[in-house]
JSON list of C-alpha atoms in Angstrom, two decimals:
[
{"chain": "A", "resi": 51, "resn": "UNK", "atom": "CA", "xyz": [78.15, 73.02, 116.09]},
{"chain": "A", "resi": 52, "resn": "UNK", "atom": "CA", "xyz": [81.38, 73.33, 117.77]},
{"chain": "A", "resi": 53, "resn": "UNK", "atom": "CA", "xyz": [82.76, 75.73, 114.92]},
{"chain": "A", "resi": 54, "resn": "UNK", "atom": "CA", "xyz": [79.50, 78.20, 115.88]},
{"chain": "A", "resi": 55, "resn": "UNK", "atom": "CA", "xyz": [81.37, 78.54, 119.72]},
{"chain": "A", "resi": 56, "resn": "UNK", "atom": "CA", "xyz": [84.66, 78.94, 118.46]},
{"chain": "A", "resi": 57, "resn": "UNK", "atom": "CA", "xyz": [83.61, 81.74, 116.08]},
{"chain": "A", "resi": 58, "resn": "UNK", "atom": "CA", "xyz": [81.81, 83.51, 118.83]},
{"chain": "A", "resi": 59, "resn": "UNK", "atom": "CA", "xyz": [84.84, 82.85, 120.62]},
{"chain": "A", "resi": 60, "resn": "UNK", "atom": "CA", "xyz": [86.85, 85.00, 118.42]},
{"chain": "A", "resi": 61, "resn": "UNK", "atom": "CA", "xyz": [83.97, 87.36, 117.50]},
{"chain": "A", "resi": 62, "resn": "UNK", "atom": "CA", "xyz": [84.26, 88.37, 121.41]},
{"chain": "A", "resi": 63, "resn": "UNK", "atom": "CA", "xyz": [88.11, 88.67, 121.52]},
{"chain": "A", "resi": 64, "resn": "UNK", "atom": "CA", "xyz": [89.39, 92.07, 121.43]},
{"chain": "A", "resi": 65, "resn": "UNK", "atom": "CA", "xyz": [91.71, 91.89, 118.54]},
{"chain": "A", "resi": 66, "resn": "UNK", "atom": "CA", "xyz": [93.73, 94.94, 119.52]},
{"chain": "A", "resi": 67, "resn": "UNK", "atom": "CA", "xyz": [94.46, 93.26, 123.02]},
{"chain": "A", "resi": 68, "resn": "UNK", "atom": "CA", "xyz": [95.79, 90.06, 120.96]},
{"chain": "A", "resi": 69, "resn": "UNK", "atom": "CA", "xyz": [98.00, 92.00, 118.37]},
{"chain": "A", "resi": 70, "resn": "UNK", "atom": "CA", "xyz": [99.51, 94.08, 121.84]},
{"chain": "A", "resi": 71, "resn": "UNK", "atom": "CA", "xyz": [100.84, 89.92, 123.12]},
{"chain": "A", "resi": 72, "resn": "UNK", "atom": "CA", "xyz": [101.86, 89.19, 119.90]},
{"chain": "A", "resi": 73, "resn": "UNK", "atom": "CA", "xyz": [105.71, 89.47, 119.11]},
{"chain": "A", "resi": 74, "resn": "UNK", "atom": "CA", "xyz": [105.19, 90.38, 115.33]},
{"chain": "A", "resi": 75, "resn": "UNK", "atom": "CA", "xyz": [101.50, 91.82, 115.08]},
{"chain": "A", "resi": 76, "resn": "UNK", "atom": "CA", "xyz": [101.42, 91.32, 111.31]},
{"chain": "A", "resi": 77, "resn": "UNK", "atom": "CA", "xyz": [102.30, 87.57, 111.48]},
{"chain": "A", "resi": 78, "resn": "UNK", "atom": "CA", "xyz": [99.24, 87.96, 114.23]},
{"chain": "A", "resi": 79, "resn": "UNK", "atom": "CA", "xyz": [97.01, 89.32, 111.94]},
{"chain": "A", "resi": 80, "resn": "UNK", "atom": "CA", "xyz": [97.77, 87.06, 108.79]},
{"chain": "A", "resi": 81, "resn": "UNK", "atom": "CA", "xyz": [97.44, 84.17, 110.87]},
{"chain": "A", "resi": 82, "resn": "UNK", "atom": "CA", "xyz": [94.09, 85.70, 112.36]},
{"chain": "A", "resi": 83, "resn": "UNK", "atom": "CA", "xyz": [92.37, 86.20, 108.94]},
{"chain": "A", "resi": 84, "resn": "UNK", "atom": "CA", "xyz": [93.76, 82.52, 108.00]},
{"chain": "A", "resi": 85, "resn": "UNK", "atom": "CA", "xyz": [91.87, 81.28, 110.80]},
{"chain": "A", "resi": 86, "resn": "UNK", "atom": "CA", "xyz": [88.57, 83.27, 110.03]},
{"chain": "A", "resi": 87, "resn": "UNK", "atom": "CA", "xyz": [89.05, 82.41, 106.31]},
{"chain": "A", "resi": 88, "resn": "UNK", "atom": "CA", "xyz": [89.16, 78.62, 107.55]},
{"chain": "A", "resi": 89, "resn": "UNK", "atom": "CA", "xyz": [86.21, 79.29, 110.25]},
{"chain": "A", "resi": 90, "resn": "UNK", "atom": "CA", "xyz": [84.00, 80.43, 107.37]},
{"chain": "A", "resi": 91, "resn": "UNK", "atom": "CA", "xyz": [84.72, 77.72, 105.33]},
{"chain": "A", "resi": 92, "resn": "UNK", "atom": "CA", "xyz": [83.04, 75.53, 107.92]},
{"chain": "A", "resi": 93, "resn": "UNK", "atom": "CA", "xyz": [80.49, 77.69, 108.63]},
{"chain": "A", "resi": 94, "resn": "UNK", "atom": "CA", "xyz": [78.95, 77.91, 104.82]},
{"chain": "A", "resi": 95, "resn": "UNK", "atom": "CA", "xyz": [79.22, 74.26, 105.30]},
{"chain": "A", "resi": 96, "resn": "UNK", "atom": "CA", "xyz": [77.45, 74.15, 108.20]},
{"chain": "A", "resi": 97, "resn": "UNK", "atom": "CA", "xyz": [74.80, 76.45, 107.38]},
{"chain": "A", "resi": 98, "resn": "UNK", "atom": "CA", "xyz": [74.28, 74.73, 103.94]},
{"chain": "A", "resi": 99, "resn": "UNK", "atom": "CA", "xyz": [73.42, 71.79, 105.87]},
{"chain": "A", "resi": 100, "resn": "UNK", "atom": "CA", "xyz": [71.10, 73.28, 108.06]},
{"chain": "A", "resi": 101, "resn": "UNK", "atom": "CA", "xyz": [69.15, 74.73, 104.90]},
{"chain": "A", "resi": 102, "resn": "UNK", "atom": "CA", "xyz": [69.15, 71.52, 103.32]},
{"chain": "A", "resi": 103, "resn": "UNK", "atom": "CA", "xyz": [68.03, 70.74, 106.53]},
{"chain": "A", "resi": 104, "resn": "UNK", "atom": "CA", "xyz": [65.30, 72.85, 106.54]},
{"chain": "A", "resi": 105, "resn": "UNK", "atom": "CA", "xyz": [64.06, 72.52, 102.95]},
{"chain": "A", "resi": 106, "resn": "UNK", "atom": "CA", "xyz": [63.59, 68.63, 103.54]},
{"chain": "A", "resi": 107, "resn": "UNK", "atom": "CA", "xyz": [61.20, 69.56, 106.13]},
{"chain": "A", "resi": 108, "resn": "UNK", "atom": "CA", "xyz": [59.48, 71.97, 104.10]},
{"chain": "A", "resi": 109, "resn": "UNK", "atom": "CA", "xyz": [59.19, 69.65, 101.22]},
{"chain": "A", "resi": 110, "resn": "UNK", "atom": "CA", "xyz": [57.95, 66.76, 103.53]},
{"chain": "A", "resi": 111, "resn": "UNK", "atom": "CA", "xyz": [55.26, 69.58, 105.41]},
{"chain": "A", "resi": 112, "resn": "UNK", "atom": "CA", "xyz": [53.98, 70.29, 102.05]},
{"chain": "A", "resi": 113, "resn": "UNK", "atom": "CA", "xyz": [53.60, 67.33, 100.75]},
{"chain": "A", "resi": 114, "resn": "UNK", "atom": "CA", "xyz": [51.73, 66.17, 103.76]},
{"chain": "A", "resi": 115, "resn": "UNK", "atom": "CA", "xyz": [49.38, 69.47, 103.41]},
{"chain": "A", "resi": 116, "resn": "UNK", "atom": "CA", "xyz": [48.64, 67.77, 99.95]},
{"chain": "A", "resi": 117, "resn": "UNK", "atom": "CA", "xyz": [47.72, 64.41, 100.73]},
{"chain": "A", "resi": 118, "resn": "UNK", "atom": "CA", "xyz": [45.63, 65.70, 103.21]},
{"chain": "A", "resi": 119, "resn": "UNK", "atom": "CA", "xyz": [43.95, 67.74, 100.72]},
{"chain": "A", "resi": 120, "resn": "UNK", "atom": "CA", "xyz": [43.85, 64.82, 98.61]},
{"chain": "A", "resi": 121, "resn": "UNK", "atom": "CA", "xyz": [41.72, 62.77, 101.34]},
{"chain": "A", "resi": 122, "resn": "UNK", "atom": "CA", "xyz": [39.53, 65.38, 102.06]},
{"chain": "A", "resi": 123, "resn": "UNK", "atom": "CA", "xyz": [38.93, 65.69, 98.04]},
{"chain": "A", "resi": 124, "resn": "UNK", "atom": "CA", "xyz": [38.25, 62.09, 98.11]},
{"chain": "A", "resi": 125, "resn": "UNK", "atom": "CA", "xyz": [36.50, 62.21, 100.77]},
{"chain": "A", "resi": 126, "resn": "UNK", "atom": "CA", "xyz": [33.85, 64.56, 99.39]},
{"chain": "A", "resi": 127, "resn": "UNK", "atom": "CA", "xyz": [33.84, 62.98, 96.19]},
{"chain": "A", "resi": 128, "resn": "UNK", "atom": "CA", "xyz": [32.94, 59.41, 97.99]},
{"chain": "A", "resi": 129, "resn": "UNK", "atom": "CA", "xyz": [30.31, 61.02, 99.56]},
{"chain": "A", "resi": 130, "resn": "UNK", "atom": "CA", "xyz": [28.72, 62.27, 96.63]},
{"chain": "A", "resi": 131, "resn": "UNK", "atom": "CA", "xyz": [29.33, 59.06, 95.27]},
{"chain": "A", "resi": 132, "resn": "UNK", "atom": "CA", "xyz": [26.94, 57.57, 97.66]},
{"chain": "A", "resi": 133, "resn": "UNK", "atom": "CA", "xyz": [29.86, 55.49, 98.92]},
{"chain": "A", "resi": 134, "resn": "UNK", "atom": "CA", "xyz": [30.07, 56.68, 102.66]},
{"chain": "A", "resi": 135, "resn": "UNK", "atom": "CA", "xyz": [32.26, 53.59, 103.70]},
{"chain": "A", "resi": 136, "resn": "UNK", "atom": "CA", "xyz": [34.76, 55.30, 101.52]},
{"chain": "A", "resi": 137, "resn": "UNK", "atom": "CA", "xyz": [34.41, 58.31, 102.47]},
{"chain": "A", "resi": 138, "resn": "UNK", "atom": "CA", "xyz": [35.02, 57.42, 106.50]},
{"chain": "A", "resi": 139, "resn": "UNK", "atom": "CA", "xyz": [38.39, 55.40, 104.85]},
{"chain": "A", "resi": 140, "resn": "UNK", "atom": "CA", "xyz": [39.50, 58.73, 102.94]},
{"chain": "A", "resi": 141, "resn": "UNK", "atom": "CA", "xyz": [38.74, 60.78, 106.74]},
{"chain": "A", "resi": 142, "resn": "UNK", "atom": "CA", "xyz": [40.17, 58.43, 108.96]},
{"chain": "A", "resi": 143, "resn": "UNK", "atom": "CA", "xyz": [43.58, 58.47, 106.64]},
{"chain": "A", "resi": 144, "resn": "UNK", "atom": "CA", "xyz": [43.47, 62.35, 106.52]},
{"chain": "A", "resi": 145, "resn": "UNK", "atom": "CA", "xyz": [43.53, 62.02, 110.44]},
{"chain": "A", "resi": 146, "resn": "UNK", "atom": "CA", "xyz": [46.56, 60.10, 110.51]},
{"chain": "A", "resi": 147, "resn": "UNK", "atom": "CA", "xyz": [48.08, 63.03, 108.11]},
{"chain": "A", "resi": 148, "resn": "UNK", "atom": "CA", "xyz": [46.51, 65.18, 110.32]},
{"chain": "A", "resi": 149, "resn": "UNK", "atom": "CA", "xyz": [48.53, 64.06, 113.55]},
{"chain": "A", "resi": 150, "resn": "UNK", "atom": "CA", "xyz": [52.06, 64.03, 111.17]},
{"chain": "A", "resi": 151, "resn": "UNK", "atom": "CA", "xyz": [51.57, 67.43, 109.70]},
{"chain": "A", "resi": 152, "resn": "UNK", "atom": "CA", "xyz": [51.91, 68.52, 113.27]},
{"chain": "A", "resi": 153, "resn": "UNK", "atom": "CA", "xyz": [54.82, 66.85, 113.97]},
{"chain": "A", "resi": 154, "resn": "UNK", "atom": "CA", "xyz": [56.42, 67.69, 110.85]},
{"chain": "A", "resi": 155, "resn": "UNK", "atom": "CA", "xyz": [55.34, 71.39, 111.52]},
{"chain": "A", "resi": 156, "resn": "UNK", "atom": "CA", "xyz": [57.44, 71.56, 114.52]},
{"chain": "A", "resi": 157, "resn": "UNK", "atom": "CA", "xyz": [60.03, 69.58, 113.19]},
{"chain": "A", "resi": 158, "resn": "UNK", "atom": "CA", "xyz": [60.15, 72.67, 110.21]},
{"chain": "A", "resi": 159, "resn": "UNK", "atom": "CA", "xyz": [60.10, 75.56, 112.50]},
{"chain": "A", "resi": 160, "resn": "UNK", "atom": "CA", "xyz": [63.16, 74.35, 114.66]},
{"chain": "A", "resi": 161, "resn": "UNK", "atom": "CA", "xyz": [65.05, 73.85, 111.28]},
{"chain": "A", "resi": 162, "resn": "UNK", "atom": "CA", "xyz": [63.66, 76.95, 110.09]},
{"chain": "A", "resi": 163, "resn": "UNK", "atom": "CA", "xyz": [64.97, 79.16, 112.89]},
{"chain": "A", "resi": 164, "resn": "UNK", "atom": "CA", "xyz": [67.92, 77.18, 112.53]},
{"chain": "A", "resi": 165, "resn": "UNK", "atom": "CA", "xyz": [68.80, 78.09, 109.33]},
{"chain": "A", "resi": 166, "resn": "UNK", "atom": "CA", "xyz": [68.18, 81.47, 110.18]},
{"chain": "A", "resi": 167, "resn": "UNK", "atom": "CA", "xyz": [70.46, 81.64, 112.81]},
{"chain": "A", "resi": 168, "resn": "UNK", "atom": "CA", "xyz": [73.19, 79.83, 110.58]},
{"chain": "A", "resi": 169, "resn": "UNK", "atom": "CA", "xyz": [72.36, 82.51, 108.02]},
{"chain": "A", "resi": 170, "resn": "UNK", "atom": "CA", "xyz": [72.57, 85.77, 110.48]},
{"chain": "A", "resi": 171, "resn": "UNK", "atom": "CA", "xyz": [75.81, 83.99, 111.05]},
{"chain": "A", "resi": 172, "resn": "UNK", "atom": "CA", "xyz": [77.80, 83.58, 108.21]},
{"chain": "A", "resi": 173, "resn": "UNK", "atom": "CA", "xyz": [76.61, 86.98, 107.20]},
{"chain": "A", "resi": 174, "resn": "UNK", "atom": "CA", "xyz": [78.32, 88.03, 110.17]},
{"chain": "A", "resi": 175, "resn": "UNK", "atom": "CA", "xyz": [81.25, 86.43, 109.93]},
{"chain": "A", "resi": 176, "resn": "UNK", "atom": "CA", "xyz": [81.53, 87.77, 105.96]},
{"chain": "A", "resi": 177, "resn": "UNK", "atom": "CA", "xyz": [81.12, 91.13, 107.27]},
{"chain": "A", "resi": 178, "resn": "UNK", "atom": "CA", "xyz": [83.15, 91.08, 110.30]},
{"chain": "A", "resi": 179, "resn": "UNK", "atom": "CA", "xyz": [86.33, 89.55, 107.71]},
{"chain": "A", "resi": 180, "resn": "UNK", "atom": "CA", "xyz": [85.57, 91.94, 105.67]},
{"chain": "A", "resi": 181, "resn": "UNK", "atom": "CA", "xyz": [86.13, 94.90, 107.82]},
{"chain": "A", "resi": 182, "resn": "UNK", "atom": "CA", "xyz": [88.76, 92.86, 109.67]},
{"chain": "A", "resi": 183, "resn": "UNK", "atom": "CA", "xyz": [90.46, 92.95, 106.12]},
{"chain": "A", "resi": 184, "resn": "UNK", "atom": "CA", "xyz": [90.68, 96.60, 105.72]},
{"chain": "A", "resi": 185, "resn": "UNK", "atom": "CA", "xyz": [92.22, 96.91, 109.05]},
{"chain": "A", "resi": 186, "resn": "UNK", "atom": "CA", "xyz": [94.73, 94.58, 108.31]},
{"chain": "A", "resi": 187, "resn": "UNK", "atom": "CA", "xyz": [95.87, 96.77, 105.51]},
{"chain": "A", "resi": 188, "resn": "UNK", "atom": "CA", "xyz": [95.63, 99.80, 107.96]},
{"chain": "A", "resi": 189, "resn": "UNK", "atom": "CA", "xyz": [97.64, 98.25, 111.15]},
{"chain": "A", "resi": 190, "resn": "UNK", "atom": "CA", "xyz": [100.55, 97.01, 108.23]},
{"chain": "A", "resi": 191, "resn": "UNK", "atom": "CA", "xyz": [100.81, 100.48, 106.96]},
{"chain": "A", "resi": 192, "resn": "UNK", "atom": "CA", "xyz": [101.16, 101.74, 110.41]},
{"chain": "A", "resi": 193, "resn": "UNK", "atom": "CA", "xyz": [103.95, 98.94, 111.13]},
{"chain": "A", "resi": 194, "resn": "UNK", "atom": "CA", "xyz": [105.40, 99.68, 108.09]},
{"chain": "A", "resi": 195, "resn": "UNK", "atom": "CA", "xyz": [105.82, 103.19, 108.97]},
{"chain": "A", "resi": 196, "resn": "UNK", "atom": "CA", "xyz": [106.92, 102.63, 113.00]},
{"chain": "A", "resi": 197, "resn": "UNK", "atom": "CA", "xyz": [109.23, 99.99, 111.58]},
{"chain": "A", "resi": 198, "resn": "UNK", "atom": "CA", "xyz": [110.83, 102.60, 109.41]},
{"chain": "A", "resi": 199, "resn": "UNK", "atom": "CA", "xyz": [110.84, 105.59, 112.03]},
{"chain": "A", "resi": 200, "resn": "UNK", "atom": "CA", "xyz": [112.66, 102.87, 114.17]},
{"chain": "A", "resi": 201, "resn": "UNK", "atom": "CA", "xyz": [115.51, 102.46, 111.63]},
{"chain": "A", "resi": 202, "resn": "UNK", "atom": "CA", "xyz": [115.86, 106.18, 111.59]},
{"chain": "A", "resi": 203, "resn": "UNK", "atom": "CA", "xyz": [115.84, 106.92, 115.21]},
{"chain": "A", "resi": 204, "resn": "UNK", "atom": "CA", "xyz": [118.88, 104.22, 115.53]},
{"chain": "A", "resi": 205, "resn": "UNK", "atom": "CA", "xyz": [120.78, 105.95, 112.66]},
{"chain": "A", "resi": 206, "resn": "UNK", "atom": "CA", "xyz": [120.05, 109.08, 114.36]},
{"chain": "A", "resi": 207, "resn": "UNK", "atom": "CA", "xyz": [121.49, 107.61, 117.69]},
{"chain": "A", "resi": 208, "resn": "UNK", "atom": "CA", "xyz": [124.51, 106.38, 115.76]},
{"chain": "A", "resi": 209, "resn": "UNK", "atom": "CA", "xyz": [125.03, 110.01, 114.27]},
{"chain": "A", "resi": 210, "resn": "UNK", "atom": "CA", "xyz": [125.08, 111.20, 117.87]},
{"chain": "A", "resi": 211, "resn": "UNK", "atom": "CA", "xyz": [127.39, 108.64, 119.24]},
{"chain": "A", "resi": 212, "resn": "UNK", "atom": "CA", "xyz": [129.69, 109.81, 116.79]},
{"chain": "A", "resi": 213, "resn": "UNK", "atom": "CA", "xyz": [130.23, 113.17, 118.30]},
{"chain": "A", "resi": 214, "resn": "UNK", "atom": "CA", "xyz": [131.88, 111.59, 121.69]},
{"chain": "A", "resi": 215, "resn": "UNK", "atom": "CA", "xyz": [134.05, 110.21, 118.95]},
{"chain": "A", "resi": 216, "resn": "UNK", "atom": "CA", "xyz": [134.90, 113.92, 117.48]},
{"chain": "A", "resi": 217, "resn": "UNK", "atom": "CA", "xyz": [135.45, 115.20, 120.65]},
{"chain": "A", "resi": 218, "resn": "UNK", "atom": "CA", "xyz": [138.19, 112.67, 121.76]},
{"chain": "A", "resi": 219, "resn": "UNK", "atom": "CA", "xyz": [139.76, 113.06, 118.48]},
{"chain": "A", "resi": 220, "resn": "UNK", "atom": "CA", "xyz": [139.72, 117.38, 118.89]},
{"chain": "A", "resi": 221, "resn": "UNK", "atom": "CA", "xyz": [141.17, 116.32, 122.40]},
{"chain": "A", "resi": 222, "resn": "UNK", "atom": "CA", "xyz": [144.02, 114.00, 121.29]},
{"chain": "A", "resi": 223, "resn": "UNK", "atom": "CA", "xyz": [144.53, 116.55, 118.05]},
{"chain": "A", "resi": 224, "resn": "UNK", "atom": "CA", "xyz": [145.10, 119.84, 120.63]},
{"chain": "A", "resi": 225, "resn": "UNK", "atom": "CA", "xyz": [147.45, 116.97, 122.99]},
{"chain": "A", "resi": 226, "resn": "UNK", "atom": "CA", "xyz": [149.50, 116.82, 120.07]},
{"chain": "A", "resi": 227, "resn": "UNK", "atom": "CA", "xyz": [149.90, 120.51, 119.25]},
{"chain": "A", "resi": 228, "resn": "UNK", "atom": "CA", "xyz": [150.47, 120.74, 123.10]},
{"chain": "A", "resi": 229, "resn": "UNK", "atom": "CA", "xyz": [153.33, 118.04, 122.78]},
{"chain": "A", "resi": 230, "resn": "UNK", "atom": "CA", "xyz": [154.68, 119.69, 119.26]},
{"chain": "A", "resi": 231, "resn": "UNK", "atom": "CA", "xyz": [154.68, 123.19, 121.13]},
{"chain": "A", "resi": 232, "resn": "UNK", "atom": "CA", "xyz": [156.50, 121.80, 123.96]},
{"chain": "A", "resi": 233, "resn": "UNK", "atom": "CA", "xyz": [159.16, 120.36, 121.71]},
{"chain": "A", "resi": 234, "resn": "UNK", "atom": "CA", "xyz": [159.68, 123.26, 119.20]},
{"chain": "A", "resi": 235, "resn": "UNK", "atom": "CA", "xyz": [160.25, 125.30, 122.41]},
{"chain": "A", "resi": 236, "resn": "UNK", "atom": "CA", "xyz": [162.76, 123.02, 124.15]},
{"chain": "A", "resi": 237, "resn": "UNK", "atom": "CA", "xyz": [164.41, 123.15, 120.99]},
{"chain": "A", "resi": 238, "resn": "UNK", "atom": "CA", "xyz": [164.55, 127.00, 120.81]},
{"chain": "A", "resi": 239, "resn": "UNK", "atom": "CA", "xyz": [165.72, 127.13, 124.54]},
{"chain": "A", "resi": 240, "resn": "UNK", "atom": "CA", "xyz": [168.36, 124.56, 123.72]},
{"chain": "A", "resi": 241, "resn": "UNK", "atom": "CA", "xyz": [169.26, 126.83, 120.63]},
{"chain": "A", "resi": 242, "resn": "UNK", "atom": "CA", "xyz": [170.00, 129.85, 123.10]},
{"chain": "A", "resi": 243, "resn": "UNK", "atom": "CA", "xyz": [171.82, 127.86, 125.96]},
{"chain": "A", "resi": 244, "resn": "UNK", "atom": "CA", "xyz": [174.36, 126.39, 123.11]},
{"chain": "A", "resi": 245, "resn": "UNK", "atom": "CA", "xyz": [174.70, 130.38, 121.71]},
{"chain": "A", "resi": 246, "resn": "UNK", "atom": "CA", "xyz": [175.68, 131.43, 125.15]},
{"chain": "A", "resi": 247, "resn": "UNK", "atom": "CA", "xyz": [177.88, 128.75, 126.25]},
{"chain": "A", "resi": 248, "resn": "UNK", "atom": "CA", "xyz": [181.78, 129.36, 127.81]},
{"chain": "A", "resi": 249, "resn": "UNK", "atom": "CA", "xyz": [182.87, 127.00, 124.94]},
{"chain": "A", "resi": 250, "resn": "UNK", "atom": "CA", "xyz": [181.22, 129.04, 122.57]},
{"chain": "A", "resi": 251, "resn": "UNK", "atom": "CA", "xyz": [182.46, 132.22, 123.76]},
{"chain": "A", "resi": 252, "resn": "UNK", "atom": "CA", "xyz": [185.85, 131.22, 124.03]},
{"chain": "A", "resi": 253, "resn": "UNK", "atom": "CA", "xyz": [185.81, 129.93, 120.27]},
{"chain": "A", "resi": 254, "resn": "UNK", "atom": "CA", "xyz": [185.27, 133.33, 119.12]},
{"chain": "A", "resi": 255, "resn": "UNK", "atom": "CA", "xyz": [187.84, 134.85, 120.81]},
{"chain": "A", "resi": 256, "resn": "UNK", "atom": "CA", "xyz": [190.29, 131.86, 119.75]},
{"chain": "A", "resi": 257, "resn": "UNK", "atom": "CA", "xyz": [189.87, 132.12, 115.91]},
{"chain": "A", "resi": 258, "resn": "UNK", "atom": "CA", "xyz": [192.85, 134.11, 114.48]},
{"chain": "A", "resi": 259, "resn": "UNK", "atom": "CA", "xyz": [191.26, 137.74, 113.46]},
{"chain": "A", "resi": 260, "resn": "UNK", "atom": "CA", "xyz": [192.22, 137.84, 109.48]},
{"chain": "A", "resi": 261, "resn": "UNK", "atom": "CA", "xyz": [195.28, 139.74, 108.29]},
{"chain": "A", "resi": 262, "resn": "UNK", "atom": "CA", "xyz": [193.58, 142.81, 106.81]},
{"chain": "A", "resi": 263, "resn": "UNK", "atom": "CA", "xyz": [191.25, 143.55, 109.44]},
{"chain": "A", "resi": 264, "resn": "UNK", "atom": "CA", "xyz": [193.91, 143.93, 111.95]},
{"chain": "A", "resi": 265, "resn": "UNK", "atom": "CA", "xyz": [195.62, 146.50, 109.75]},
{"chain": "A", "resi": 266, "resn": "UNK", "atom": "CA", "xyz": [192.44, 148.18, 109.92]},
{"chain": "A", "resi": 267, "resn": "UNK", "atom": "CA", "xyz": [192.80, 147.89, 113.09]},
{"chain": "A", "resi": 268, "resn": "UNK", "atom": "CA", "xyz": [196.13, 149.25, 114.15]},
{"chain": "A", "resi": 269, "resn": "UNK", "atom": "CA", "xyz": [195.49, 152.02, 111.67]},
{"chain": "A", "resi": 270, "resn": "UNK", "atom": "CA", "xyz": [192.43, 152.94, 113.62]},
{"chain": "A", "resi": 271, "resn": "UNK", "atom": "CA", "xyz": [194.09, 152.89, 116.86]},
{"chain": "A", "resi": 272, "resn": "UNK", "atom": "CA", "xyz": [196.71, 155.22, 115.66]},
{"chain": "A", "resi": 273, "resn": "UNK", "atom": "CA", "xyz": [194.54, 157.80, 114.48]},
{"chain": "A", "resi": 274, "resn": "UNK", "atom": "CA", "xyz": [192.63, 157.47, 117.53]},
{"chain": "A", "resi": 275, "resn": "UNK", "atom": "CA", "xyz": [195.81, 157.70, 119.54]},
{"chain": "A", "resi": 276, "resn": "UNK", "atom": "CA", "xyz": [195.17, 154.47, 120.98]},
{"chain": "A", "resi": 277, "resn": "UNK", "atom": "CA", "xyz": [198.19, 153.42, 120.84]}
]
């Protein structure tokens, strides 16, 4: 009867307090219902032996409670007969299967309450598989589901990490315009220092003024009285 302790065994475990150890609950649970499945195997075996059990003792009380009928029958029958020898054989036997029916009446009601027990529990283990079934299908929905809100939360986290990325990029983008700035204005301040220059000051006033200007010129000074 060892597989009637291990059953009560897992009857009296809590199963959420196993599936909260466990490092994948629904490999927990499948292997769980494997074992139960397995568990009630035995059990039907079990408690089909204990009924057999119990209706070879029935069989063996009955037909005791019929030959002791049968003596008493021929025992009354003898005596009618006249043949009162007989009669004391027929009693004196239905004694004997007196003293065995008790026996075999004890013998019955332990196999009896037996088989009732065996009964009250495979009927319990059906049920308790049964119901242990449809929250299998309930706790796998709900890991399905956490499993999936999981994946989302770590793209979620990736979509955030992404905006220390934009910022560093805005950063080195408006270090650039800073450095482009810098250059287009060292460029215009170089313009102005090359426009203003003694070199460039004296090369204007070294080019030779063209021919018709300075008659243009001269004319304007003398009209001007310039000169």
């Amino acid at each position: 009867m060892g597989i009637i302790a291990r059953f009560k065994d897992i009857m009296a475990a809590n199963i959420n307090a196993l599936l909260d150890k466990a490092e994948d609950p629904e490999k927990m649970i499948d292997q769980t219902m494997r074992n139960l499945t397995k568990d009630l195997g035995e059990v039907k075996k079990e408690t089909a032996a204990v009924m057999a059990d119990e209706n070879r003792c029935k069989r063996e009380l009955e037909e005791c409670n019929a030959e002791i009928a049968k003596m008493q029958t021929y025992a009354e029958k003898a005596l009618l007969a006249g043949n009162e020898a007989d009669a004391m054989k027929f009693l004196d036997q239905k004694n004997i299967l007196t003293a065995k029916q008790t026996s075999l009446q004890q013998t019955y009601d332990v196999a009896a309450a037996n088989a009732m027990k065996m009964r009250q529990m495979h009927d319990k283990l059906v049920k308790d598989i049964n119901e242990l079934n449809s929250r299998r299908d309930a706790i796998k929905a709900k890991m399905k589901v956490a499993k999936t809100q999981n994946r989302l939360n770590e793209l979620n986290s990736s979509i955030t990490d992404t905006s220390g990325s934009i910022s560093a990029f805005e950063r080195m983008e408006a270090k650039a315009n800073a450095m482009l700035d810098q250059a287009n204005a060292m460029t215009e301040l170089n313009g102005t220092i090359e426009e203003g220059s003694v070199d460039t000051l004296a090369a204007k006033y070294d080019a030779a003024p063209d021919a018709a200007v300075q008659s243009e010129l001269a004319a304007l000074k003398e009209k001007l009285g310039l000169q």
